mmCIF file of N, CA and C in Angstrom:
data_model
loop_
_atom_site.group_PDB
_atom_site.id
_atom_site.type_symbol
_atom_site.label_atom_id
_atom_site.label_comp_id
_atom_site.label_asym_id
_atom_site.label_seq_id
_atom_site.Cartn_x
_atom_site.Cartn_y
_atom_site.Cartn_z
ATOM 1 N N UNK G 1 59.265 113.136 96.229
ATOM 2 C CA UNK G 1 59.823 112.046 97.018
ATOM 3 C C UNK G 1 59.618 112.322 98.501
ATOM 4 N N UNK G 2 59.344 111.271 99.184
ATOM 5 C CA UNK G 2 59.199 111.418 100.637
ATOM 6 C C UNK G 2 60.582 111.431 101.276
ATOM 7 N N UNK G 3 60.617 111.831 102.524
ATOM 8 C CA UNK G 3 61.885 111.865 103.253
ATOM 9 C C UNK G 3 62.497 110.468 103.334
ATOM 10 N N UNK G 4 61.665 109.460 103.519
ATOM 11 C CA UNK G 4 62.149 108.078 103.597
ATOM 12 C C UNK G 4 62.746 107.631 102.251
ATOM 13 N N UNK G 5 62.110 108.005 101.155
ATOM 14 C CA UNK G 5 62.622 107.648 99.827
ATOM 15 C C UNK G 5 63.964 108.332 99.554
ATOM 16 N N UNK G 6 64.058 109.586 99.967
ATOM 17 C CA UNK G 6 65.307 110.328 99.796
ATOM 18 C C UNK G 6 66.424 109.674 100.612
ATOM 19 N N UNK G 7 66.117 109.314 101.862
ATOM 20 C CA UNK G 7 67.112 108.666 102.714
ATOM 21 C C UNK G 7 67.581 107.348 102.105
ATOM 22 N N UNK G 8 66.654 106.537 101.609
ATOM 23 C CA UNK G 8 67.014 105.260 101.002
ATOM 24 C C UNK G 8 67.861 105.469 99.746
ATOM 25 N N UNK G 9 67.514 106.469 98.951
ATOM 26 C CA UNK G 9 68.280 106.764 97.736
ATOM 27 C C UNK G 9 69.699 107.209 98.093
ATOM 28 N N UNK G 10 69.821 108.045 99.112
ATOM 29 C CA UNK G 10 71.140 108.499 99.546
ATOM 30 C C UNK G 10 71.970 107.342 100.106
ATOM 31 N N UNK G 11 71.338 106.444 100.837
ATOM 32 C CA UNK G 11 72.047 105.276 101.354
ATOM 33 C C UNK G 11 72.539 104.394 100.211
ATOM 34 N N UNK G 12 71.711 104.223 99.187
ATOM 35 C CA UNK G 12 72.103 103.419 98.027
ATOM 36 C C UNK G 12 73.277 104.075 97.297
ATOM 37 N N UNK G 13 73.233 105.388 97.156
ATOM 38 C CA UNK G 13 74.338 106.106 96.516
ATOM 39 C C UNK G 13 75.622 105.984 97.330
ATOM 40 N N UNK G 14 75.500 106.095 98.638
ATOM 41 C CA UNK G 14 76.676 105.977 99.507
ATOM 42 C C UNK G 14 77.277 104.578 99.404
ATOM 43 N N UNK G 15 76.437 103.568 99.345
ATOM 44 C CA UNK G 15 76.928 102.197 99.219
ATOM 45 C C UNK G 15 77.631 101.990 97.878
ATOM 46 N N UNK G 16 77.051 102.511 96.814
ATOM 47 C CA UNK G 16 77.682 102.377 95.496
ATOM 48 C C UNK G 16 79.000 103.140 95.453
ATOM 49 N N UNK G 17 79.028 104.321 96.059
ATOM 50 C CA UNK G 17 80.263 105.098 96.120
ATOM 51 C C UNK G 17 81.344 104.333 96.888
ATOM 52 N N UNK G 18 80.969 103.687 97.977
ATOM 53 C CA UNK G 18 81.915 102.900 98.763
ATOM 54 C C UNK G 18 82.516 101.777 97.915
ATOM 55 N N UNK G 19 81.667 101.090 97.152
ATOM 56 C CA UNK G 19 82.144 100.009 96.287
ATOM 57 C C UNK G 19 83.143 100.533 95.247
ATOM 58 N N UNK G 20 82.805 101.666 94.648
ATOM 59 C CA UNK G 20 83.678 102.258 93.624
ATOM 60 C C UNK G 20 85.011 102.669 94.232
ATOM 61 N N UNK G 21 84.971 103.317 95.392
ATOM 62 C CA UNK G 21 86.203 103.762 96.041
ATOM 63 C C UNK G 21 87.057 102.571 96.462
ATOM 64 N N UNK G 22 86.432 101.510 96.925
ATOM 65 C CA UNK G 22 87.175 100.310 97.316
ATOM 66 C C UNK G 22 87.883 99.701 96.102
ATOM 67 N N UNK G 23 87.177 99.607 94.987
ATOM 68 C CA UNK G 23 87.804 99.073 93.762
ATOM 69 C C UNK G 23 88.959 99.959 93.325
ATOM 70 N N UNK G 24 88.789 101.268 93.417
ATOM 71 C CA UNK G 24 89.851 102.197 93.033
ATOM 72 C C UNK G 24 91.066 102.040 93.944
ATOM 73 N N UNK G 25 90.837 101.862 95.237
ATOM 74 C CA UNK G 25 91.942 101.688 96.186
ATOM 75 C C UNK G 25 92.687 100.388 95.913
ATOM 76 N N UNK G 26 91.952 99.326 95.621
ATOM 77 C CA UNK G 26 92.587 98.040 95.314
ATOM 78 C C UNK G 26 93.427 98.170 94.055
ATOM 79 N N UNK G 27 92.910 98.839 93.036
ATOM 80 C CA UNK G 27 93.653 99.022 91.790
ATOM 81 C C UNK G 27 94.900 99.882 92.020
ATOM 82 N N UNK G 28 94.769 100.929 92.829
ATOM 83 C CA UNK G 28 95.924 101.782 93.132
ATOM 84 C C UNK G 28 96.994 100.992 93.878
ATOM 85 N N UNK G 29 96.585 100.171 94.820
ATOM 86 C CA UNK G 29 97.544 99.330 95.546
ATOM 87 C C UNK G 29 98.262 98.370 94.600
ATOM 88 N N UNK G 30 97.501 97.787 93.680
ATOM 89 C CA UNK G 30 98.091 96.855 92.719
ATOM 90 C C UNK G 30 99.115 97.568 91.840
ATOM 91 N N UNK G 31 98.758 98.741 91.356
ATOM 92 C CA UNK G 31 99.683 99.501 90.498
ATOM 93 C C UNK G 31 100.929 99.936 91.265
ATOM 94 N N UNK G 32 100.751 100.345 92.517
ATOM 95 C CA UNK G 32 101.892 100.758 93.341
ATOM 96 C C UNK G 32 102.845 99.583 93.550
ATOM 97 N N UNK G 33 102.291 98.427 93.867
ATOM 98 C CA UNK G 33 103.125 97.241 94.086
ATOM 99 C C UNK G 33 103.865 96.856 92.806
ATOM 100 N N UNK G 34 103.189 96.953 91.693
ATOM 101 C CA UNK G 34 103.814 96.637 90.409
ATOM 102 C C UNK G 34 104.962 97.602 90.112
ATOM 103 N N UNK G 35 104.737 98.886 90.351
ATOM 104 C CA UNK G 35 105.782 99.879 90.108
ATOM 105 C C UNK G 35 106.962 99.683 91.065
ATOM 106 N N UNK G 36 106.678 99.367 92.324
ATOM 107 C CA UNK G 36 107.746 99.141 93.296
ATOM 108 C C UNK G 36 108.581 97.928 92.894
ATOM 109 N N UNK G 37 107.919 96.913 92.392
ATOM 110 C CA UNK G 37 108.629 95.710 91.941
ATOM 111 C C UNK G 37 109.558 96.057 90.773
ATOM 112 N N UNK G 38 109.058 96.875 89.838
ATOM 113 C CA UNK G 38 109.881 97.279 88.695
ATOM 114 C C UNK G 38 111.065 98.136 89.139
ATOM 115 N N UNK G 39 110.805 99.049 90.100
ATOM 116 C CA UNK G 39 111.897 99.891 90.602
ATOM 117 C C UNK G 39 112.961 99.034 91.277
ATOM 118 N N UNK G 40 112.531 98.053 92.045
ATOM 119 C CA UNK G 40 113.482 97.167 92.716
ATOM 120 C C UNK G 40 114.310 96.384 91.725
ATOM 121 N N UNK G 41 113.677 95.882 90.675
ATOM 122 C CA UNK G 41 114.397 95.125 89.651
ATOM 123 C C UNK G 41 115.379 96.033 88.919
ATOM 124 N N UNK G 42 114.965 97.265 88.636
ATOM 125 C CA UNK G 42 115.844 98.203 87.940
ATOM 126 C C UNK G 42 117.044 98.563 88.816
ATOM 127 N N UNK G 43 116.811 98.752 90.105
ATOM 128 C CA UNK G 43 117.906 99.093 91.022
ATOM 129 C C UNK G 43 118.895 97.937 91.128
ATOM 130 N N UNK G 44 118.378 96.722 91.192
ATOM 131 C CA UNK G 44 119.266 95.557 91.259
ATOM 132 C C UNK G 44 120.071 95.418 89.969
ATOM 133 N N UNK G 45 119.433 95.657 88.830
ATOM 134 C CA UNK G 45 120.133 95.547 87.554
ATOM 135 C C UNK G 45 121.229 96.607 87.456
ATOM 136 N N UNK G 46 120.952 97.819 87.921
ATOM 137 C CA UNK G 46 121.934 98.893 87.897
ATOM 138 C C UNK G 46 123.101 98.552 88.809
ATOM 139 N N UNK G 47 122.813 98.048 89.985
ATOM 140 C CA UNK G 47 123.873 97.688 90.919
ATOM 141 C C UNK G 47 124.717 96.560 90.359
ATOM 142 N N UNK G 48 124.108 95.583 89.742
ATOM 143 C CA UNK G 48 124.852 94.466 89.147
ATOM 144 C C UNK G 48 125.738 94.936 87.990
ATOM 145 N N UNK G 49 125.254 95.894 87.211
ATOM 146 C CA UNK G 49 126.039 96.341 86.047
ATOM 147 C C UNK G 49 127.200 97.240 86.450
ATOM 148 N N UNK G 50 127.075 97.943 87.562
ATOM 149 C CA UNK G 50 128.138 98.856 88.008
ATOM 150 C C UNK G 50 129.130 98.177 88.935
ATOM 151 N N UNK G 51 128.838 96.974 89.300
ATOM 152 C CA UNK G 51 129.695 96.305 90.272
ATOM 153 C C UNK G 51 129.196 96.596 91.661
ATOM 154 N N UNK G 52 129.954 96.264 92.653
ATOM 155 C CA UNK G 52 129.508 96.499 94.038
ATOM 156 C C UNK G 52 129.315 97.976 94.309
ATOM 157 N N UNK G 53 128.274 98.277 95.104
ATOM 158 C CA UNK G 53 128.003 99.684 95.392
ATOM 159 C C UNK G 53 128.906 100.221 96.487
ATOM 160 N N UNK G 54 129.540 99.341 97.253
ATOM 161 C CA UNK G 54 130.457 99.793 98.299
ATOM 162 C C UNK G 54 131.871 99.316 97.981
ATOM 163 N N UNK G 55 132.856 100.141 98.317
ATOM 164 C CA UNK G 55 134.246 99.754 98.001
ATOM 165 C C UNK G 55 134.747 98.606 98.843
#
């Protein structure tokens, strides 16, 4: 392979890696938001079942 071919191949790999990492970050954000929503609902349910949290 020539130096130019190697450079182009590395650029293509870097671009594909960027796409993969972006998809992974979006999925992680989605999962985090989903878990936070569940935690919030669970906390509200616990507070409602125990009565007011402050006297």
